[in-house]
GROMACS .gro file of N, CA and C in nm:
model
  372
    1UNK      N    1  -1.229  -0.264  -1.592
    1UNK     CA    2  -1.122  -0.204  -1.517
    1UNK      C    3  -0.991  -0.234  -1.590
    2UNK      N    4  -0.907  -0.132  -1.603
    2UNK     CA    5  -0.779  -0.148  -1.672
    2UNK      C    6  -0.664  -0.153  -1.571
    3UNK      N    7  -0.550  -0.197  -1.618
    3UNK     CA    8  -0.431  -0.202  -1.534
    3UNK      C    9  -0.393  -0.061  -1.489
    4UNK      N   10  -0.404   0.035  -1.579
    4UNK     CA   11  -0.374   0.174  -1.543
    4UNK      C   12  -0.464   0.225  -1.431
    5UNK      N   13  -0.591   0.187  -1.434
    5UNK     CA   14  -0.684   0.230  -1.329
    5UNK      C   15  -0.646   0.167  -1.195
    6UNK      N   16  -0.601   0.042  -1.197
    6UNK     CA   17  -0.559  -0.024  -1.072
    6UNK      C   18  -0.439   0.049  -1.014
    7UNK      N   19  -0.344   0.088  -1.098
    7UNK     CA   20  -0.231   0.168  -1.051
    7UNK      C   21  -0.280   0.297  -0.986
    8UNK      N   22  -0.372   0.364  -1.051
    8UNK     CA   23  -0.419   0.493  -0.999
    8UNK      C   24  -0.494   0.478  -0.866
    9UNK      N   25  -0.580   0.377  -0.856
    9UNK     CA   26  -0.653   0.354  -0.731
    9UNK      C   27  -0.555   0.319  -0.619
   10UNK      N   28  -0.459   0.232  -0.648
   10UNK     CA   29  -0.359   0.196  -0.549
   10UNK      C   30  -0.278   0.318  -0.507
   11UNK      N   31  -0.242   0.402  -0.602
   11UNK     CA   32  -0.166   0.524  -0.572
   11UNK      C   33  -0.244   0.618  -0.482
   12UNK      N   34  -0.372   0.633  -0.509
   12UNK     CA   35  -0.456   0.721  -0.426
   12UNK      C   36  -0.464   0.669  -0.284
   13UNK      N   37  -0.484   0.538  -0.268
   13UNK     CA   38  -0.492   0.480  -0.133
   13UNK      C   39  -0.360   0.496  -0.059
   14UNK      N   40  -0.248   0.472  -0.128
   14UNK     CA   41  -0.118   0.492  -0.065
   14UNK      C   42  -0.099   0.639  -0.023
   15UNK      N   43  -0.136   0.731  -0.109
   15UNK     CA   44  -0.122   0.873  -0.080
   15UNK      C   45  -0.206   0.914   0.041
   16UNK      N   46  -0.331   0.869   0.046
   16UNK     CA   47  -0.420   0.902   0.158
   16UNK      C   48  -0.365   0.842   0.288
   17UNK      N   49  -0.319   0.716   0.283
   17UNK     CA   50  -0.258   0.655   0.402
   17UNK      C   51  -0.136   0.735   0.446
   18UNK      N   52  -0.055   0.778   0.351
   18UNK     CA   53   0.063   0.857   0.384
   18UNK      C   54   0.029   0.989   0.450
   19UNK      N   55  -0.070   1.058   0.395
   19UNK     CA   56  -0.112   1.184   0.457
   19UNK      C   57  -0.166   1.162   0.598
   20UNK      N   58  -0.241   1.054   0.615
   20UNK     CA   59  -0.295   1.021   0.747
   20UNK      C   60  -0.182   0.996   0.846
   21UNK      N   61  -0.082   0.918   0.805
   21UNK     CA   62   0.031   0.889   0.895
   21UNK      C   63   0.111   1.015   0.926
   22UNK      N   64   0.125   1.104   0.827
   22UNK     CA   65   0.205   1.224   0.848
   22UNK      C   66   0.134   1.323   0.940
   23UNK      N   67   0.006   1.349   0.913
   23UNK     CA   68  -0.066   1.452   0.989
   23UNK      C   69  -0.126   1.402   1.120
   24UNK      N   70  -0.154   1.272   1.131
   24UNK     CA   71  -0.210   1.217   1.255
   24UNK      C   72  -0.137   1.088   1.293
   25UNK      N   73  -0.007   1.099   1.322
   25UNK     CA   74   0.071   0.978   1.350
   25UNK      C   75   0.021   0.903   1.474
   26UNK      N   76  -0.025   0.975   1.574
   26UNK     CA   77  -0.076   0.909   1.694
   26UNK      C   78  -0.196   0.820   1.663
   27UNK      N   79  -0.285   0.870   1.579
   27UNK     CA   80  -0.401   0.791   1.540
   27UNK      C   81  -0.359   0.667   1.461
   28UNK      N   82  -0.261   0.685   1.371
   28UNK     CA   83  -0.214   0.572   1.291
   28UNK      C   84  -0.153   0.465   1.380
   29UNK      N   85  -0.077   0.505   1.481
   29UNK     CA   86  -0.016   0.410   1.573
   29UNK      C   87  -0.123   0.336   1.652
   30UNK      N   88  -0.220   0.409   1.705
   30UNK     CA   89  -0.326   0.347   1.786
   30UNK      C   90  -0.418   0.260   1.703
   31UNK      N   91  -0.438   0.294   1.574
   31UNK     CA   92  -0.524   0.213   1.488
   31UNK      C   93  -0.470   0.072   1.473
   32UNK      N   94  -0.340   0.057   1.483
   32UNK     CA   95  -0.278  -0.074   1.471
   32UNK      C   96  -0.258  -0.142   1.606
   33UNK      N   97  -0.323  -0.087   1.710
   33UNK     CA   98  -0.320  -0.150   1.841
   33UNK      C   99  -0.189  -0.136   1.915
   34UNK      N  100  -0.108  -0.038   1.878
   34UNK     CA  101   0.020  -0.016   1.945
   34UNK      C  102   0.009   0.105   2.035
   35UNK      N  103   0.100   0.114   2.130
   35UNK     CA  104   0.104   0.231   2.217
   35UNK      C  105   0.211   0.326   2.166
   36UNK      N  106   0.186   0.454   2.186
   36UNK     CA  107   0.278   0.556   2.139
   36UNK      C  108   0.399   0.559   2.232
   37UNK      N  109   0.515   0.539   2.175
   37UNK     CA  110   0.640   0.546   2.251
   37UNK      C  111   0.723   0.662   2.195
   38UNK      N  112   0.821   0.703   2.274
   38UNK     CA  113   0.907   0.813   2.232
   38UNK      C  114   0.974   0.780   2.099
   39UNK      N  115   0.969   0.870   2.008
   39UNK     CA  116   1.031   0.852   1.878
   39UNK      C  117   0.941   0.790   1.772
   40UNK      N  118   0.833   0.724   1.814
   40UNK     CA  119   0.746   0.659   1.716
   40UNK      C  120   0.675   0.761   1.627
   41UNK      N  121   0.642   0.876   1.682
   41UNK     CA  122   0.574   0.981   1.604
   41UNK      C  123   0.663   1.020   1.486
   42UNK      N  124   0.790   1.042   1.512
   42UNK     CA  125   0.884   1.081   1.406
   42UNK      C  126   0.895   0.969   1.302
   43UNK      N  127   0.903   0.847   1.349
   43UNK     CA  128   0.913   0.732   1.260
   43UNK      C  129   0.790   0.718   1.172
   44UNK      N  130   0.672   0.731   1.230
   44UNK     CA  131   0.547   0.717   1.154
   44UNK      C  132   0.531   0.832   1.056
   45UNK      N  133   0.571   0.953   1.094
   45UNK     CA  134   0.565   1.064   0.998
   45UNK      C  135   0.657   1.038   0.879
   46UNK      N  136   0.775   0.986   0.903
   46UNK     CA  137   0.866   0.952   0.793
   46UNK      C  138   0.807   0.843   0.704
   47UNK      N  139   0.747   0.744   0.766
   47UNK     CA  140   0.680   0.639   0.690
   47UNK      C  141   0.565   0.697   0.608
   48UNK      N  142   0.494   0.793   0.668
   48UNK     CA  143   0.384   0.860   0.597
   48UNK      C  144   0.432   0.932   0.472
   49UNK      N  145   0.546   1.001   0.485
   49UNK     CA  146   0.602   1.068   0.366
   49UNK      C  147   0.641   0.966   0.260
   50UNK      N  148   0.695   0.853   0.303
   50UNK     CA  149   0.731   0.748   0.207
   50UNK      C  150   0.608   0.693   0.137
   51UNK      N  151   0.501   0.671   0.213
   51UNK     CA  152   0.376   0.623   0.153
   51UNK      C  153   0.320   0.726   0.054
   52UNK      N  154   0.320   0.853   0.093
   52UNK     CA  155   0.265   0.958   0.005
   52UNK      C  156   0.347   0.967  -0.124
   53UNK      N  157   0.480   0.966  -0.112
   53UNK     CA  158   0.565   0.972  -0.231
   53UNK      C  159   0.548   0.850  -0.320
   54UNK      N  160   0.539   0.733  -0.259
   54UNK     CA  161   0.517   0.611  -0.336
   54UNK      C  162   0.381   0.615  -0.404
   55UNK      N  163   0.282   0.669  -0.335
   55UNK     CA  164   0.149   0.682  -0.394
   55UNK      C  165   0.150   0.767  -0.520
   56UNK      N  166   0.224   0.876  -0.515
   56UNK     CA  167   0.234   0.963  -0.633
   56UNK      C  168   0.303   0.889  -0.747
   57UNK      N  169   0.411   0.818  -0.718
   57UNK     CA  170   0.481   0.742  -0.821
   57UNK      C  171   0.391   0.635  -0.883
   58UNK      N  172   0.320   0.560  -0.797
   58UNK     CA  173   0.231   0.455  -0.847
   58UNK      C  174   0.120   0.515  -0.931
   59UNK      N  175   0.066   0.628  -0.890
   59UNK     CA  176  -0.040   0.696  -0.964
   59UNK      C  177   0.009   0.739  -1.103
   60UNK      N  178   0.133   0.787  -1.111
   60UNK     CA  179   0.185   0.842  -1.236
   60UNK      C  180   0.243   0.736  -1.331
   61UNK      N  181   0.275   0.617  -1.282
   61UNK     CA  182   0.338   0.516  -1.366
   61UNK      C  183   0.267   0.487  -1.497
   62UNK      N  184   0.135   0.472  -1.499
   62UNK     CA  185   0.070   0.441  -1.627
   62UNK      C  186   0.095   0.544  -1.736
   63UNK      N  187   0.106   0.671  -1.699
   63UNK     CA  188   0.129   0.773  -1.802
   63UNK      C  189   0.276   0.779  -1.843
   64UNK      N  190   0.365   0.726  -1.762
   64UNK     CA  191   0.508   0.731  -1.793
   64UNK      C  192   0.555   0.611  -1.874
   65UNK      N  193   0.500   0.491  -1.848
   65UNK     CA  194   0.556   0.371  -1.909
   65UNK      C  195   0.448   0.280  -1.969
   66UNK      N  196   0.364   0.333  -2.050
   66UNK     CA  197   0.253   0.256  -2.104
   66UNK      C  198   0.298   0.128  -2.174
   67UNK      N  199   0.410   0.132  -2.245
   67UNK     CA  200   0.452   0.013  -2.319
   67UNK      C  201   0.506  -0.098  -2.229
   68UNK      N  202   0.548  -0.067  -2.110
   68UNK     CA  203   0.601  -0.166  -2.015
   68UNK      C  204   0.514  -0.178  -1.891
   69UNK      N  205   0.389  -0.141  -1.901
   69UNK     CA  206   0.301  -0.137  -1.784
   69UNK      C  207   0.278  -0.276  -1.725
   70UNK      N  208   0.273  -0.379  -1.809
   70UNK     CA  209   0.251  -0.515  -1.758
   70UNK      C  210   0.366  -0.558  -1.668
   71UNK      N  211   0.489  -0.526  -1.705
   71UNK     CA  212   0.605  -0.560  -1.622
   71UNK      C  213   0.600  -0.483  -1.490
   72UNK      N  214   0.563  -0.357  -1.496
   72UNK     CA  215   0.549  -0.278  -1.374
   72UNK      C  216   0.435  -0.332  -1.288
   73UNK      N  217   0.331  -0.383  -1.351
   73UNK     CA  218   0.219  -0.441  -1.277
   73UNK      C  219   0.259  -0.567  -1.202
   74UNK      N  220   0.345  -0.648  -1.262
   74UNK     CA  221   0.396  -0.767  -1.193
   74UNK      C  222   0.478  -0.725  -1.071
   75UNK      N  223   0.563  -0.624  -1.088
   75UNK     CA  224   0.642  -0.573  -0.975
   75UNK      C  225   0.550  -0.518  -0.865
   76UNK      N  226   0.447  -0.445  -0.905
   76UNK     CA  227   0.352  -0.392  -0.807
   76UNK      C  228   0.279  -0.506  -0.736
   77UNK      N  229   0.243  -0.610  -0.810
   77UNK     CA  230   0.178  -0.726  -0.750
   77UNK      C  231   0.269  -0.796  -0.649
   78UNK      N  232   0.397  -0.810  -0.683
   78UNK     CA  233   0.493  -0.870  -0.590
   78UNK      C  234   0.511  -0.784  -0.465
   79UNK      N  235   0.511  -0.653  -0.484
   79UNK     CA  236   0.521  -0.562  -0.369
   79UNK      C  237   0.399  -0.575  -0.279
   80UNK      N  238   0.281  -0.581  -0.339
   80UNK     CA  239   0.159  -0.599  -0.260
   80UNK      C  240   0.160  -0.734  -0.189
   81UNK      N  241   0.210  -0.837  -0.256
   81UNK     CA  242   0.220  -0.970  -0.193
   81UNK      C  243   0.315  -0.966  -0.074
   82UNK      N  244   0.427  -0.894  -0.087
   82UNK     CA  245   0.521  -0.880   0.024
   82UNK      C  246   0.454  -0.808   0.142
   83UNK      N  247   0.379  -0.702   0.113
   83UNK     CA  248   0.305  -0.631   0.219
   83UNK      C  249   0.202  -0.723   0.284
   84UNK      N  250   0.136  -0.803   0.202
   84UNK     CA  251   0.037  -0.898   0.256
   84UNK      C  252   0.104  -0.994   0.354
   85UNK      N  253   0.217  -1.049   0.315
   85UNK     CA  254   0.290  -1.142   0.403
   85UNK      C  255   0.335  -1.072   0.531
   86UNK      N  256   0.384  -0.950   0.516
   86UNK     CA  257   0.430  -0.872   0.632
   86UNK      C  258   0.315  -0.843   0.728
   87UNK      N  259   0.205  -0.792   0.675
   87UNK     CA  260   0.089  -0.762   0.759
   87UNK      C  261   0.031  -0.889   0.821
   88UNK      N  262   0.022  -0.994   0.742
   88UNK     CA  263  -0.031  -1.121   0.792
   88UNK      C  264   0.053  -1.175   0.907
   89UNK      N  265   0.185  -1.168   0.891
   89UNK     CA  266   0.274  -1.215   0.998
   89UNK      C  267   0.258  -1.129   1.123
   90UNK      N  268   0.254  -0.997   1.105
   90UNK     CA  269   0.239  -0.908   1.221
   90UNK      C  270   0.105  -0.929   1.291
   91UNK      N  271   0.000  -0.954   1.216
   91UNK     CA  272  -0.129  -0.986   1.278
   91UNK      C  273  -0.123  -1.120   1.351
   92UNK      N  274  -0.062  -1.218   1.289
   92UNK     CA  275  -0.051  -1.353   1.347
   92UNK      C  276   0.028  -1.351   1.478
   93UNK      N  277   0.135  -1.271   1.483
   93UNK     CA  278   0.220  -1.267   1.602
   93UNK      C  279   0.175  -1.160   1.702
   94UNK      N  280   0.061  -1.097   1.677
   94UNK     CA  281   0.006  -0.992   1.764
   94UNK      C  282   0.095  -0.869   1.777
   95UNK      N  283   0.179  -0.843   1.675
   95UNK     CA  284   0.255  -0.719   1.674
   95UNK      C  285   0.165  -0.601   1.642
   96UNK      N  286   0.062  -0.626   1.562
   96UNK     CA  287  -0.041  -0.526   1.533
   96UNK      C  288  -0.176  -0.594   1.549
   97UNK      N  289  -0.280  -0.513   1.563
   97UNK     CA  290  -0.413  -0.569   1.577
   97UNK      C  291  -0.515  -0.465   1.532
   98UNK      N  292  -0.638  -0.507   1.527
   98UNK     CA  293  -0.747  -0.415   1.499
   98UNK      C  294  -0.802  -0.423   1.358
   99UNK      N  295  -0.919  -0.366   1.344
   99UNK     CA  296  -0.989  -0.363   1.216
   99UNK      C  297  -0.909  -0.295   1.105
  100UNK      N  298  -0.844  -0.179   1.129
  100UNK     CA  299  -0.766  -0.118   1.021
  100UNK      C  300  -0.657  -0.210   0.965
  101UNK      N  301  -0.593  -0.287   1.052
  101UNK     CA  302  -0.490  -0.379   1.006
  101UNK      C  303  -0.550  -0.488   0.919
  102UNK      N  304  -0.666  -0.538   0.958
  102UNK     CA  305  -0.733  -0.643   0.880
  102UNK      C  306  -0.779  -0.587   0.745
  103UNK      N  307  -0.831  -0.465   0.746
  103UNK     CA  308  -0.873  -0.400   0.621
  103UNK      C  309  -0.754  -0.383   0.528
  104UNK      N  310  -0.640  -0.338   0.582
  104UNK     CA  311  -0.520  -0.324   0.499
  104UNK      C  312  -0.473  -0.458   0.446
  105UNK      N  313  -0.483  -0.563   0.526
  105UNK     CA  314  -0.447  -0.697   0.481
  105UNK      C  315  -0.534  -0.739   0.362
  106UNK      N  316  -0.664  -0.716   0.374
  106UNK     CA  317  -0.756  -0.752   0.265
  106UNK      C  318  -0.730  -0.668   0.140
  107UNK      N  319  -0.707  -0.538   0.158
  107UNK     CA  320  -0.680  -0.451   0.043
  107UNK      C  321  -0.552  -0.492  -0.029
  108UNK      N  322  -0.448  -0.526   0.046
  108UNK     CA  323  -0.324  -0.568  -0.020
  108UNK      C  324  -0.343  -0.699  -0.095
  109UNK      N  325  -0.424  -0.789  -0.042
  109UNK     CA  326  -0.453  -0.914  -0.113
  109UNK      C  327  -0.528  -0.886  -0.243
  110UNK      N  328  -0.627  -0.799  -0.235
  110UNK     CA  329  -0.706  -0.764  -0.354
  110UNK      C  330  -0.618  -0.698  -0.459
  111UNK      N  331  -0.534  -0.602  -0.417
  111UNK     CA  332  -0.448  -0.534  -0.513
  111UNK      C  333  -0.344  -0.629  -0.572
  112UNK      N  334  -0.289  -0.720  -0.493
  112UNK     CA  335  -0.193  -0.817  -0.546
  112UNK      C  336  -0.259  -0.900  -0.656
  113UNK      N  337  -0.378  -0.951  -0.629
  113UNK     CA  338  -0.449  -1.032  -0.728
  113UNK      C  339  -0.480  -0.950  -0.853
  114UNK      N  340  -0.531  -0.828  -0.833
  114UNK     CA  341  -0.565  -0.743  -0.948
  114UNK      C  342  -0.442  -0.710  -1.032
  115UNK      N  343  -0.332  -0.676  -0.966
  115UNK     CA  344  -0.211  -0.645  -1.042
  115UNK      C  345  -0.164  -0.766  -1.123
  116UNK      N  346  -0.163  -0.884  -1.062
  116UNK     CA  347  -0.120  -1.004  -1.136
  116UNK      C  348  -0.214  -1.038  -1.251
  117UNK      N  349  -0.343  -1.038  -1.226
  117UNK     CA  350  -0.441  -1.074  -1.330
  117UNK      C  351  -0.440  -0.973  -1.444
  118UNK      N  352  -0.446  -0.845  -1.408
  118UNK     CA  353  -0.453  -0.742  -1.513
  118UNK      C  354  -0.322  -0.729  -1.588
  119UNK      N  355  -0.209  -0.757  -1.523
  119UNK     CA  356  -0.081  -0.754  -1.594
  119UNK      C  357  -0.073  -0.866  -1.696
  120UNK      N  358  -0.126  -0.983  -1.659
  120UNK     CA  359  -0.129  -1.095  -1.753
  120UNK      C  360  -0.217  -1.061  -1.874
  121UNK      N  361  -0.332  -0.998  -1.850
  121UNK     CA  362  -0.420  -0.959  -1.961
  121UNK      C  363  -0.356  -0.849  -2.045
  122UNK      N  364  -0.289  -0.754  -1.980
  122UNK     CA  365  -0.230  -0.640  -2.051
  122UNK      C  366  -0.113  -0.683  -2.137
  123UNK      N  367  -0.042  -0.789  -2.099
  123UNK     CA  368   0.075  -0.831  -2.175
  123UNK      C  369   0.039  -0.905  -2.304
  124UNK      N  370  -0.086  -0.948  -2.318
  124UNK     CA  371  -0.128  -1.021  -2.439
  124UNK      C  372  -0.153  -0.930  -2.555
   0.00000   0.00000   0.00000
């Protein structure tokens, strides 16, 4: 597995999550154990667009910056680590709940580790 492949897999997952949030915001809200309140649909759709756009950027990065991919991988790893801390805190404080939240927590941990490890290998 290469660093570029990790970027592409992460980008695809972000894009799919974004499309899910945009087209089925109610399901996305309920998957995290929250109740739908006024305005949340609009907020989740906006977040979905952000996820989809970020997914496309992450997917395309390897073809745009091959010579600096290790540095971008470290940044991606730090971003995944921040998401891990955010999700972990929200799970711990019962702000969110459910299997999808736990799966996302595990995926962000895996991607953070992969980005850090593969970036270190790619920089050599």
